[in-house]
PDB file of C-alpha atoms in Angstrom:
ATOM      1  CA  MET A   1     -17.150 -25.296 -13.248  1.00  0.00           C
ATOM      2  CA  ALA A   2     -20.639 -25.136 -14.772  1.00  0.00           C
ATOM      3  CA  ASN A   3     -22.869 -22.232 -13.747  1.00  0.00           C
ATOM      4  CA  GLN A   4     -26.657 -21.983 -14.137  1.00  0.00           C
ATOM      5  CA  VAL A   5     -28.856 -19.107 -12.951  1.00  0.00           C
ATOM      6  CA  ILE A   6     -32.651 -19.241 -12.767  1.00  0.00           C
ATOM      7  CA  LYS A   7     -35.278 -16.762 -11.532  1.00  0.00           C
ATOM      8  CA  VAL A   8     -38.024 -18.111  -9.260  1.00  0.00           C
ATOM      9  CA  SER A   9     -41.064 -16.851  -7.371  1.00  0.00           C
ATOM     10  CA  LYS A  10     -41.201 -16.504  -3.576  1.00  0.00           C
ATOM     11  CA  ASP A  11     -43.335 -19.649  -3.350  1.00  0.00           C
ATOM     12  CA  THR A  12     -40.812 -21.648  -5.364  1.00  0.00           C
ATOM     13  CA  LEU A  13     -37.984 -20.220  -3.279  1.00  0.00           C
ATOM     14  CA  ASN A  14     -39.704 -21.416  -0.104  1.00  0.00           C
ATOM     15  CA  LYS A  15     -40.220 -24.865  -1.639  1.00  0.00           C
ATOM     16  CA  MET A  16     -36.553 -24.995  -2.579  1.00  0.00           C
ATOM     17  CA  LYS A  17     -35.540 -24.101   0.959  1.00  0.00           C
ATOM     18  CA  GLN A  18     -37.722 -26.896   2.325  1.00  0.00           C
ATOM     19  CA  THR A  19     -36.376 -29.389  -0.226  1.00  0.00           C
ATOM     20  CA  TYR A  20     -32.741 -28.546   0.515  1.00  0.00           C
ATOM     21  CA  GLN A  21     -33.240 -28.088   4.273  1.00  0.00           C
ATOM     22  CA  LYS A  22     -30.852 -30.926   5.172  1.00  0.00           C
ATOM     23  CA  ASN A  23     -28.264 -29.624   2.705  1.00  0.00           C
ATOM     24  CA  ILE A  24     -28.213 -25.984   3.832  1.00  0.00           C
ATOM     25  CA  LEU A  25     -24.756 -24.814   4.901  1.00  0.00           C
ATOM     26  CA  ASN A  26     -24.255 -23.035   8.202  1.00  0.00           C
ATOM     27  CA  LYS A  27     -22.879 -19.847   6.684  1.00  0.00           C
ATOM     28  CA  VAL A  28     -24.146 -16.285   6.342  1.00  0.00           C
ATOM     29  CA  VAL A  29     -23.742 -14.778   2.887  1.00  0.00           C
ATOM     30  CA  PRO A  30     -25.027 -11.216   2.235  1.00  0.00           C
ATOM     31  CA  TYR A  31     -28.041 -10.891  -0.062  1.00  0.00           C
ATOM     32  CA  THR A  32     -28.917 -14.591   0.164  1.00  0.00           C
ATOM     33  CA  HIS A  33     -31.797 -16.649   1.562  1.00  0.00           C
ATOM     34  CA  PHE A  34     -29.679 -19.778   1.855  1.00  0.00           C
ATOM     35  CA  VAL A  35     -26.651 -21.630   0.513  1.00  0.00           C
ATOM     36  CA  ALA A  36     -26.909 -25.407   0.096  1.00  0.00           C
ATOM     37  CA  LYS A  37     -24.592 -28.177  -1.082  1.00  0.00           C
ATOM     38  CA  VAL A  38     -26.085 -31.136  -2.953  1.00  0.00           C
ATOM     39  CA  GLY A  39     -23.402 -33.585  -4.026  1.00  0.00           C
ATOM     40  CA  ALA A  40     -20.971 -31.637  -6.174  1.00  0.00           C
ATOM     41  CA  THR A  41     -23.391 -28.735  -6.705  1.00  0.00           C
ATOM     42  CA  THR A  42     -23.555 -25.548  -4.639  1.00  0.00           C
ATOM     43  CA  ILE A  43     -26.915 -23.755  -4.670  1.00  0.00           C
ATOM     44  CA  THR A  44     -27.061 -20.071  -3.725  1.00  0.00           C
ATOM     45  CA  ALA A  45     -30.511 -18.481  -3.446  1.00  0.00           C
ATOM     46  CA  TYR A  46     -30.409 -14.672  -3.546  1.00  0.00           C
ATOM     47  CA  THR A  47     -32.886 -12.145  -2.175  1.00  0.00           C
ATOM     48  CA  SER A  48     -33.366 -10.901  -5.753  1.00  0.00           C
ATOM     49  CA  GLY A  49     -35.174 -14.180  -6.534  1.00  0.00           C
ATOM     50  CA  LYS A  50     -32.315 -15.503  -8.609  1.00  0.00           C
ATOM     51  CA  VAL A  51     -30.781 -18.867  -7.749  1.00  0.00           C
ATOM     52  CA  MET A  52     -27.310 -19.889  -8.894  1.00  0.00           C
ATOM     53  CA  PHE A  53     -26.221 -23.507  -9.298  1.00  0.00           C
ATOM     54  CA  GLN A  54     -22.481 -24.204  -9.475  1.00  0.00           C
ATOM     55  CA  GLY A  55     -20.798 -27.540 -10.033  1.00  0.00           C
ATOM     56  CA  ALA A  56     -20.716 -30.650 -12.195  1.00  0.00           C
ATOM     57  CA  ASP A  57     -24.486 -31.284 -11.906  1.00  0.00           C
ATOM     58  CA  ALA A  58     -25.543 -27.632 -12.013  1.00  0.00           C
ATOM     59  CA  GLU A  59     -27.608 -27.895 -15.200  1.00  0.00           C
ATOM     60  CA  ARG A  60     -29.488 -31.002 -14.089  1.00  0.00           C
ATOM     61  CA  GLU A  61     -30.241 -29.606 -10.604  1.00  0.00           C
ATOM     62  CA  ALA A  62     -31.337 -26.222 -11.938  1.00  0.00           C
ATOM     63  CA  ALA A  63     -33.640 -27.835 -14.498  1.00  0.00           C
ATOM     64  CA  LYS A  64     -35.762 -29.208 -11.638  1.00  0.00           C
ATOM     65  CA  TRP A  65     -36.850 -25.656 -10.787  1.00  0.00           C
ATOM     66  CA  GLY A  66     -36.820 -23.613 -13.979  1.00  0.00           C
ATOM     67  CA  ALA A  67     -35.125 -22.609 -17.222  1.00  0.00           C
ATOM     68  CA  ALA A  68     -31.712 -20.962 -17.124  1.00  0.00           C
ATOM     69  CA  LEU A  69     -31.633 -17.216 -17.682  1.00  0.00           C
ATOM     70  CA  SER A  70     -29.971 -15.875 -20.798  1.00  0.00           C
ATOM     71  CA  PRO A  71     -27.118 -13.412 -20.177  1.00  0.00           C
ATOM     72  CA  LYS A  72     -28.690 -10.023 -19.455  1.00  0.00           C
ATOM     73  CA  THR A  73     -27.997  -7.625 -22.254  1.00  0.00           C
ATOM     74  CA  SER A  74     -29.645  -4.524 -23.626  1.00  0.00           C
ATOM     75  CA  THR A  75     -30.839  -4.120 -27.203  1.00  0.00           C
ATOM     76  CA  LYS A  76     -27.650  -2.207 -27.916  1.00  0.00           C
ATOM     77  CA  SER A  77     -25.387  -4.867 -26.472  1.00  0.00           C
ATOM     78  CA  LYS A  78     -27.129  -7.626 -28.445  1.00  0.00           C
ATOM     79  CA  LYS A  79     -26.150  -5.839 -31.610  1.00  0.00           C
ATOM     80  CA  ASN A  80     -22.650  -5.345 -30.130  1.00  0.00           C
ATOM     81  CA  SER A  81     -21.085  -1.923 -30.048  1.00  0.00           C
ATOM     82  CA  PRO A  82     -18.896  -1.352 -33.132  1.00  0.00           C
ATOM     83  CA  SER A  83     -15.887  -0.893 -30.835  1.00  0.00           C
ATOM     84  CA  LEU A  84     -16.362  -4.142 -28.901  1.00  0.00           C
ATOM     85  CA  PRO A  85     -15.541  -7.719 -29.963  1.00  0.00           C
ATOM     86  CA  ALA A  86     -18.450 -10.137 -30.274  1.00  0.00           C
ATOM     87  CA  GLY A  87     -19.308 -11.796 -26.970  1.00  0.00           C
ATOM     88  CA  PHE A  88     -17.389  -9.211 -24.963  1.00  0.00           C
ATOM     89  CA  ALA A  89     -20.008  -9.259 -22.157  1.00  0.00           C
ATOM     90  CA  GLN A  90     -19.000 -12.823 -21.254  1.00  0.00           C
ATOM     91  CA  ARG A  91     -15.241 -12.238 -21.231  1.00  0.00           C
ATOM     92  CA  SER A  92     -12.940 -11.615 -18.263  1.00  0.00           C
ATOM     93  CA  ALA A  93     -12.506  -7.846 -18.277  1.00  0.00           C
ATOM     94  CA  ILE A  94     -11.764  -4.675 -16.352  1.00  0.00           C
ATOM     95  CA  GLY A  95     -14.478  -2.031 -16.194  1.00  0.00           C
ATOM     96  CA  SER A  96     -13.838   1.577 -15.198  1.00  0.00           C
ATOM     97  CA  ASP A  97     -16.261   4.333 -14.198  1.00  0.00           C
ATOM     98  CA  GLU A  98     -16.353   7.586 -12.245  1.00  0.00           C
ATOM     99  CA  VAL A  99     -18.773   9.524 -10.027  1.00  0.00           C
ATOM    100  CA  GLY A 100     -18.874  13.071  -8.690  1.00  0.00           C
ATOM    101  CA  ASN A 101     -17.542  15.065 -11.602  1.00  0.00           C
ATOM    102  CA  GLY A 102     -20.831  16.945 -11.951  1.00  0.00           C
ATOM    103  CA  SER A 103     -21.430  17.495  -8.241  1.00  0.00           C
ATOM    104  CA  TYR A 104     -20.360  20.769  -6.628  1.00  0.00           C
ATOM    105  CA  PHE A 105     -19.772  19.150  -3.255  1.00  0.00           C
ATOM    106  CA  GLY A 106     -17.862  15.943  -2.646  1.00  0.00           C
ATOM    107  CA  PRO A 107     -14.964  14.222  -4.382  1.00  0.00           C
ATOM    108  CA  VAL A 108     -14.469  12.722  -7.811  1.00  0.00           C
ATOM    109  CA  THR A 109     -14.245   8.960  -7.347  1.00  0.00           C
ATOM    110  CA  VAL A 110     -12.935   6.560  -9.985  1.00  0.00           C
ATOM    111  CA  CYS A 111     -12.966   2.774  -9.770  1.00  0.00           C
ATOM    112  CA  ALA A 112     -11.488   0.070 -11.977  1.00  0.00           C
ATOM    113  CA  ALA A 113     -12.906  -3.405 -11.258  1.00  0.00           C
ATOM    114  CA  TYR A 114     -11.918  -6.802 -12.672  1.00  0.00           C
ATOM    115  CA  VAL A 115     -14.568  -9.468 -13.239  1.00  0.00           C
ATOM    116  CA  GLU A 116     -13.563 -12.944 -14.374  1.00  0.00           C
ATOM    117  CA  LYS A 117     -16.024 -14.656 -16.695  1.00  0.00           C
ATOM    118  CA  ASP A 118     -16.806 -17.278 -14.016  1.00  0.00           C
ATOM    119  CA  MET A 119     -17.891 -14.477 -11.650  1.00  0.00           C
ATOM    120  CA  ILE A 120     -20.312 -12.769 -14.073  1.00  0.00           C
ATOM    121  CA  SER A 121     -23.358 -14.907 -13.262  1.00  0.00           C
ATOM    122  CA  LYS A 122     -22.791 -14.526  -9.514  1.00  0.00           C
ATOM    123  CA  LEU A 123     -22.713 -10.728  -9.749  1.00  0.00           C
ATOM    124  CA  GLN A 124     -25.835 -10.789 -11.927  1.00  0.00           C
ATOM    125  CA  ALA A 125     -27.612 -12.932  -9.328  1.00  0.00           C
ATOM    126  CA  LEU A 126     -26.619 -10.451  -6.619  1.00  0.00           C
ATOM    127  CA  GLY A 127     -28.361  -7.700  -8.584  1.00  0.00           C
ATOM    128  CA  VAL A 128     -25.287  -5.831  -9.804  1.00  0.00           C
ATOM    129  CA  LYS A 129     -26.403  -3.345 -12.474  1.00  0.00           C
ATOM    130  CA  ASP A 130     -26.226   0.343 -13.363  1.00  0.00           C
ATOM    131  CA  SER A 131     -25.908   2.272 -10.089  1.00  0.00           C
ATOM    132  CA  LYS A 132     -28.485   4.780 -11.389  1.00  0.00           C
ATOM    133  CA  GLU A 133     -31.116   2.022 -11.082  1.00  0.00           C
ATOM    134  CA  LEU A 134     -30.333   1.435  -7.392  1.00  0.00           C
ATOM    135  CA  THR A 135     -31.154   3.417  -4.254  1.00  0.00           C
ATOM    136  CA  ASP A 136     -28.327   4.969  -2.249  1.00  0.00           C
ATOM    137  CA  ASP A 137     -28.872   2.437   0.521  1.00  0.00           C
ATOM    138  CA  GLN A 138     -28.708  -0.470  -1.934  1.00  0.00           C
ATOM    139  CA  ILE A 139     -25.529   0.945  -3.456  1.00  0.00           C
ATOM    140  CA  VAL A 140     -23.704   1.230  -0.120  1.00  0.00           C
ATOM    141  CA  LYS A 141     -24.701  -2.305   0.943  1.00  0.00           C
ATOM    142  CA  LEU A 142     -24.001  -3.897  -2.436  1.00  0.00           C
ATOM    143  CA  SER A 143     -20.632  -2.172  -2.707  1.00  0.00           C
ATOM    144  CA  LYS A 144     -19.432  -3.891   0.456  1.00  0.00           C
ATOM    145  CA  VAL A 145     -20.378  -7.297  -0.970  1.00  0.00           C
ATOM    146  CA  ILE A 146     -18.792  -6.635  -4.372  1.00  0.00           C
ATOM    147  CA  LYS A 147     -15.516  -5.526  -2.791  1.00  0.00           C
ATOM    148  CA  GLU A 148     -15.264  -8.902  -1.046  1.00  0.00           C
ATOM    149  CA  LEU A 149     -15.737 -10.782  -4.325  1.00  0.00           C
ATOM    150  CA  ILE A 150     -13.600  -9.096  -6.983  1.00  0.00           C
ATOM    151  CA  PRO A 151     -10.291  -7.216  -7.348  1.00  0.00           C
ATOM    152  CA  TYR A 152     -10.655  -3.441  -7.723  1.00  0.00           C
ATOM    153  CA  ARG A 153      -8.824  -0.149  -7.342  1.00  0.00           C
ATOM    154  CA  LEU A 154     -10.643   2.925  -6.043  1.00  0.00           C
ATOM    155  CA  LEU A 155      -9.271   6.463  -6.251  1.00  0.00           C
ATOM    156  CA  VAL A 156     -10.879   9.336  -4.338  1.00  0.00           C
ATOM    157  CA  MET A 157      -9.973  12.895  -5.336  1.00  0.00           C
ATOM    158  CA  GLU A 158     -10.977  15.065  -2.358  1.00  0.00           C
ATOM    159  CA  PRO A 159     -12.220  18.611  -3.097  1.00  0.00           C
ATOM    160  CA  LYS A 160      -9.130  20.313  -1.628  1.00  0.00           C
ATOM    161  CA  LYS A 161      -6.794  18.261  -3.835  1.00  0.00           C
ATOM    162  CA  TYR A 162      -9.164  18.762  -6.772  1.00  0.00           C
ATOM    163  CA  ASN A 163      -8.956  22.548  -6.333  1.00  0.00           C
ATOM    164  CA  GLU A 164      -5.140  22.411  -6.248  1.00  0.00           C
ATOM    165  CA  ILE A 165      -4.932  20.417  -9.483  1.00  0.00           C
ATOM    166  CA  GLN A 166      -7.868  21.911 -11.408  1.00  0.00           C
ATOM    167  CA  PRO A 167      -6.048  25.015 -12.722  1.00  0.00           C
ATOM    168  CA  LYS A 168      -3.502  22.710 -14.426  1.00  0.00           C
ATOM    169  CA  TYR A 169      -5.888  19.903 -15.410  1.00  0.00           C
ATOM    170  CA  ASN A 170      -9.248  20.544 -17.027  1.00  0.00           C
ATOM    171  CA  ALA A 171     -12.123  18.286 -15.932  1.00  0.00           C
ATOM    172  CA  VAL A 172     -11.617  15.786 -18.779  1.00  0.00           C
ATOM    173  CA  HIS A 173      -7.848  15.558 -18.327  1.00  0.00           C
ATOM    174  CA  MET A 174      -8.340  14.973 -14.598  1.00  0.00           C
ATOM    175  CA  LYS A 175     -10.777  12.108 -15.222  1.00  0.00           C
ATOM    176  CA  VAL A 176      -8.452  10.563 -17.800  1.00  0.00           C
ATOM    177  CA  ALA A 177      -5.568  10.701 -15.307  1.00  0.00           C
ATOM    178  CA  LEU A 178      -7.671   9.064 -12.605  1.00  0.00           C
ATOM    179  CA  HIS A 179      -9.036   6.310 -14.867  1.00  0.00           C
ATOM    180  CA  ASN A 180      -5.575   5.572 -16.217  1.00  0.00           C
ATOM    181  CA  GLN A 181      -4.024   5.379 -12.751  1.00  0.00           C
ATOM    182  CA  ALA A 182      -6.795   3.162 -11.323  1.00  0.00           C
ATOM    183  CA  ILE A 183      -6.451   0.774 -14.271  1.00  0.00           C
ATOM    184  CA  PHE A 184      -2.647   0.778 -14.035  1.00  0.00           C
ATOM    185  CA  LEU A 185      -2.733  -0.071 -10.310  1.00  0.00           C
ATOM    186  CA  LEU A 186      -5.315  -2.825 -10.840  1.00  0.00           C
ATOM    187  CA  LEU A 187      -3.304  -4.384 -13.677  1.00  0.00           C
ATOM    188  CA  ARG A 188      -0.275  -4.374 -11.390  1.00  0.00           C
ATOM    189  CA  ASP A 189      -2.322  -6.100  -8.675  1.00  0.00           C
ATOM    190  CA  LEU A 190      -3.568  -8.729 -11.144  1.00  0.00           C
ATOM    191  CA  ASP A 191      -0.203  -9.555 -12.724  1.00  0.00           C
ATOM    192  CA  PRO A 192       0.384 -12.135 -14.193  1.00  0.00           C
ATOM    193  CA  ILE A 193      -3.365 -12.363 -14.953  1.00  0.00           C
ATOM    194  CA  LYS A 194      -4.186 -10.490 -18.160  1.00  0.00           C
ATOM    195  CA  PRO A 195      -7.774  -9.295 -18.740  1.00  0.00           C
ATOM    196  CA  GLU A 196      -9.243  -9.862 -22.187  1.00  0.00           C
ATOM    197  CA  GLY A 197     -10.175  -6.198 -22.399  1.00  0.00           C
ATOM    198  CA  ILE A 198     -10.538  -2.927 -20.498  1.00  0.00           C
ATOM    199  CA  LEU A 199     -13.872  -1.145 -20.923  1.00  0.00           C
ATOM    200  CA  ILE A 200     -14.087   2.522 -19.938  1.00  0.00           C
ATOM    201  CA  ASP A 201     -17.479   4.171 -19.546  1.00  0.00           C
ATOM    202  CA  GLN A 202     -16.910   6.762 -22.256  1.00  0.00           C
ATOM    203  CA  PHE A 203     -16.872  10.436 -21.228  1.00  0.00           C
ATOM    204  CA  THR A 204     -14.705  11.813 -24.053  1.00  0.00           C
ATOM    205  CA  PRO A 205     -13.751  10.656 -27.585  1.00  0.00           C
ATOM    206  CA  GLU A 206     -11.140   7.883 -27.645  1.00  0.00           C
ATOM    207  CA  GLY A 207      -8.591  10.082 -29.410  1.00  0.00           C
ATOM    208  CA  ASN A 208      -8.942  12.738 -26.727  1.00  0.00           C
ATOM    209  CA  TYR A 209      -8.533  10.158 -23.957  1.00  0.00           C
ATOM    210  CA  ARG A 210      -5.362   8.769 -25.514  1.00  0.00           C
ATOM    211  CA  LYS A 211      -3.968  12.301 -26.007  1.00  0.00           C
ATOM    212  CA  TYR A 212      -4.271  13.048 -22.293  1.00  0.00           C
ATOM    213  CA  VAL A 213      -2.909   9.627 -21.264  1.00  0.00           C
ATOM    214  CA  ARG A 214       0.329  10.442 -23.106  1.00  0.00           C
ATOM    215  CA  ALA A 215       0.934  13.155 -20.509  1.00  0.00           C
ATOM    216  CA  GLU A 216       0.789  10.615 -17.660  1.00  0.00           C
ATOM    217  CA  LYS A 217       3.706   8.703 -16.145  1.00  0.00           C
ATOM    218  CA  ASN A 218       2.051   5.250 -16.097  1.00  0.00           C
ATOM    219  CA  GLN A 219       0.359   4.915 -19.472  1.00  0.00           C
ATOM    220  CA  VAL A 220      -2.140   2.117 -20.138  1.00  0.00           C
ATOM    221  CA  MET A 221      -2.882   2.081 -23.864  1.00  0.00           C
ATOM    222  CA  GLU A 222      -3.550  -1.543 -24.839  1.00  0.00           C
ATOM    223  CA  LYS A 223      -6.845  -3.466 -24.972  1.00  0.00           C
ATOM    224  CA  LEU A 224      -8.818  -0.280 -24.256  1.00  0.00           C
ATOM    225  CA  TYR A 225     -12.461   0.008 -25.347  1.00  0.00           C
ATOM    226  CA  PHE A 226     -14.769   3.000 -24.967  1.00  0.00           C
ATOM    227  CA  VAL A 227     -18.574   2.840 -24.868  1.00  0.00           C
ATOM    228  CA  THR A 228     -21.173   5.157 -23.371  1.00  0.00           C
ATOM    229  CA  LYS A 229     -23.400   3.431 -20.800  1.00  0.00           C
ATOM    230  CA  GLY A 230     -20.674   0.827 -20.453  1.00  0.00           C
ATOM    231  CA  GLU A 231     -22.573  -1.022 -17.710  1.00  0.00           C
ATOM    232  CA  GLN A 232     -24.877  -2.327 -20.468  1.00  0.00           C
ATOM    233  CA  TYR A 233     -21.953  -4.025 -22.190  1.00  0.00           C
ATOM    234  CA  HIS A 234     -20.043  -5.571 -19.287  1.00  0.00           C
ATOM    235  CA  ILE A 235     -20.924  -6.090 -15.633  1.00  0.00           C
ATOM    236  CA  ALA A 236     -17.415  -4.984 -14.618  1.00  0.00           C
ATOM    237  CA  VAL A 237     -18.400  -1.390 -15.426  1.00  0.00           C
ATOM    238  CA  ALA A 238     -21.579  -1.761 -13.334  1.00  0.00           C
ATOM    239  CA  ALA A 239     -19.519  -3.111 -10.414  1.00  0.00           C
ATOM    240  CA  ALA A 240     -17.052  -0.223 -10.715  1.00  0.00           C
ATOM    241  CA  SER A 241     -19.948   2.237 -10.877  1.00  0.00           C
ATOM    242  CA  ILE A 242     -21.443   0.895  -7.646  1.00  0.00           C
ATOM    243  CA  ILE A 243     -18.123   0.958  -5.785  1.00  0.00           C
ATOM    244  CA  CYS A 244     -17.266   4.532  -6.744  1.00  0.00           C
ATOM    245  CA  ARG A 245     -20.846   5.745  -6.159  1.00  0.00           C
ATOM    246  CA  ALA A 246     -20.775   4.258  -2.650  1.00  0.00           C
ATOM    247  CA  ALA A 247     -17.431   5.965  -1.966  1.00  0.00           C
ATOM    248  CA  PHE A 248     -18.848   9.282  -3.175  1.00  0.00           C
ATOM    249  CA  LEU A 249     -21.906   8.944  -0.912  1.00  0.00           C
ATOM    250  CA  GLU A 250     -19.707   8.023   2.066  1.00  0.00           C
ATOM    251  CA  GLU A 251     -17.574  11.128   1.504  1.00  0.00           C
ATOM    252  CA  LEU A 252     -20.681  13.353   1.322  1.00  0.00           C
ATOM    253  CA  THR A 253     -21.852  11.856   4.621  1.00  0.00           C
ATOM    254  CA  LYS A 254     -18.457  12.583   6.164  1.00  0.00           C
ATOM    255  CA  GLU A 255     -18.592  16.192   4.935  1.00  0.00           C
ATOM    256  CA  SER A 256     -22.079  16.588   6.415  1.00  0.00           C
ATOM    257  CA  GLN A 257     -20.922  15.204   9.764  1.00  0.00           C
ATOM    258  CA  GLU A 258     -17.927  17.545   9.873  1.00  0.00           C
ATOM    259  CA  LEU A 259     -20.046  20.614   9.117  1.00  0.00           C
ATOM    260  CA  GLY A 260     -23.033  19.608  11.213  1.00  0.00           C
ATOM    261  CA  TYR A 261     -25.564  19.979   8.391  1.00  0.00           C
ATOM    262  CA  THR A 262     -26.440  18.145   5.182  1.00  0.00           C
ATOM    263  CA  VAL A 263     -24.205  18.620   2.162  1.00  0.00           C
ATOM    264  CA  PRO A 264     -26.178  17.878  -1.043  1.00  0.00           C
ATOM    265  CA  SER A 265     -25.034  16.173  -4.224  1.00  0.00           C
ATOM    266  CA  GLY A 266     -25.488  17.795  -7.619  1.00  0.00           C
ATOM    267  CA  ALA A 267     -25.031  21.446  -8.473  1.00  0.00           C
ATOM    268  CA  GLY A 268     -28.481  22.989  -7.955  1.00  0.00           C
ATOM    269  CA  ALA A 269     -29.901  25.785  -5.803  1.00  0.00           C
ATOM    270  CA  LYS A 270     -29.509  23.743  -2.592  1.00  0.00           C
ATOM    271  CA  SER A 271     -25.776  23.628  -3.194  1.00  0.00           C
ATOM    272  CA  ASP A 272     -25.697  27.432  -3.540  1.00  0.00           C
ATOM    273  CA  GLN A 273     -27.442  27.859  -0.192  1.00  0.00           C
ATOM    274  CA  VAL A 274     -25.199  25.402   1.651  1.00  0.00           C
ATOM    275  CA  ALA A 275     -22.074  26.936   0.095  1.00  0.00           C
ATOM    276  CA  ALA A 276     -23.209  30.401   1.249  1.00  0.00           C
ATOM    277  CA  ARG A 277     -23.581  29.017   4.766  1.00  0.00           C
ATOM    278  CA  ILE A 278     -20.054  27.606   4.650  1.00  0.00           C
ATOM    279  CA  LEU A 279     -18.683  30.914   3.345  1.00  0.00           C
ATOM    280  CA  LYS A 280     -20.243  32.771   6.262  1.00  0.00           C
ATOM    281  CA  GLN A 281     -18.778  30.206   8.605  1.00  0.00           C
ATOM    282  CA  GLY A 282     -15.193  30.189   7.328  1.00  0.00           C
ATOM    283  CA  GLY A 283     -14.814  31.814   3.923  1.00  0.00           C
ATOM    284  CA  LEU A 284     -13.234  30.280   0.827  1.00  0.00           C
ATOM    285  CA  SER A 285     -10.526  28.631   2.917  1.00  0.00           C
ATOM    286  CA  LEU A 286     -13.237  26.457   4.493  1.00  0.00           C
ATOM    287  CA  LEU A 287     -15.329  25.994   1.348  1.00  0.00           C
ATOM    288  CA  GLU A 288     -12.345  24.670  -0.631  1.00  0.00           C
ATOM    289  CA  ASN A 289     -12.315  21.603   1.634  1.00  0.00           C
ATOM    290  CA  TYR A 290     -15.809  20.614   0.569  1.00  0.00           C
ATOM    291  CA  ALA A 291     -16.579  22.006  -2.903  1.00  0.00           C
ATOM    292  CA  LYS A 292     -15.129  22.298  -6.412  1.00  0.00           C
ATOM    293  CA  LEU A 293     -14.509  26.040  -6.447  1.00  0.00           C
ATOM    294  CA  HIS A 294     -14.419  26.569 -10.242  1.00  0.00           C
ATOM    295  CA  PHE A 295     -18.137  25.666 -10.490  1.00  0.00           C
ATOM    296  CA  ALA A 296     -20.517  28.600 -11.061  1.00  0.00           C
ATOM    297  CA  ASN A 297     -22.073  27.730  -7.677  1.00  0.00           C
ATOM    298  CA  THR A 298     -19.213  29.530  -5.904  1.00  0.00           C
ATOM    299  CA  ALA A 299     -20.036  32.932  -7.403  1.00  0.00           C
ATOM    300  CA  LYS A 300     -23.755  32.392  -6.703  1.00  0.00           C
ATOM    301  CA  ALA A 301     -22.996  31.441  -3.107  1.00  0.00           C
ATOM    302  CA  GLN A 302     -20.824  34.517  -2.620  1.00  0.00           C
ATOM    303  CA  LYS A 303     -23.712  36.762  -3.712  1.00  0.00           C
ATOM    304  CA  ILE A 304     -26.120  34.965  -1.338  1.00  0.00           C
ATOM    305  CA  ALA A 305     -23.617  35.275   1.522  1.00  0.00           C
ATOM    306  CA  GLU A 306     -23.142  39.016   0.863  1.00  0.00           C
ATOM    307  CA  LYS A 307     -26.894  39.630   0.939  1.00  0.00           C
ATOM    308  CA  GLY A 308     -27.306  37.621   4.128  1.00  0.00           C
TER     309      GLY A 308
END
């Protein structure tokens, strides 16, 4: 199936809606202005201003309104990372990313997401990109849409479990174990489909990653690629980033609701103050349910609690 994506102004979008009024389908699709069917071509107009044409006459229909967008890549990705095959951004691939490792409160979340090449343009039109470029509200809403469109595996390491494992696993080993397990489970879900590659948002040298994977029961070692800022090289990493960021935010909200006051992300002075409040309320046995105790914030919070 041919795919064409164009970017149009609000005025053009309104004209398109008027033109295709009789062809608009009676269906509600998140993040869209309308979905229309013209002959063999489906036209999806997104709130981002991008319009996707799918079908045998996609190119001809799209050409009436504007030029097709080139695949979105950064300067780095145009040159291709030395570790990635040429044209990797347009291949069917798994992307893997994690969130929460640097936050005192909340879990570590890891997601592996599979994006087929035919789905890339649709995710781009939806506005899927690096989660750092999106607001928290956008992330939570977009995550729900992405999870309906692509296969994924999400792992959430709650603080209490994190604290139990942390003395045996350092932070890097723990992330490697989580990435490996998420990828393994997703590959099992996809079988017999085989992705053309697995891109991990790099957080440690490849040799180090592979060393820690050898200690795991279910080892995934083939077709692995490692690049920092992986979302710039394949949209699967961006999708995984959004899903695990949304899960992290949802867990922080749950923690805040349980305690009755806001639990912050990060590891700054606010975290010290909130941790001190929790310590006064229930000691380390309560704090271990919400925070990663080996962080320096714990000692700072204990001093604040003693003074108070």
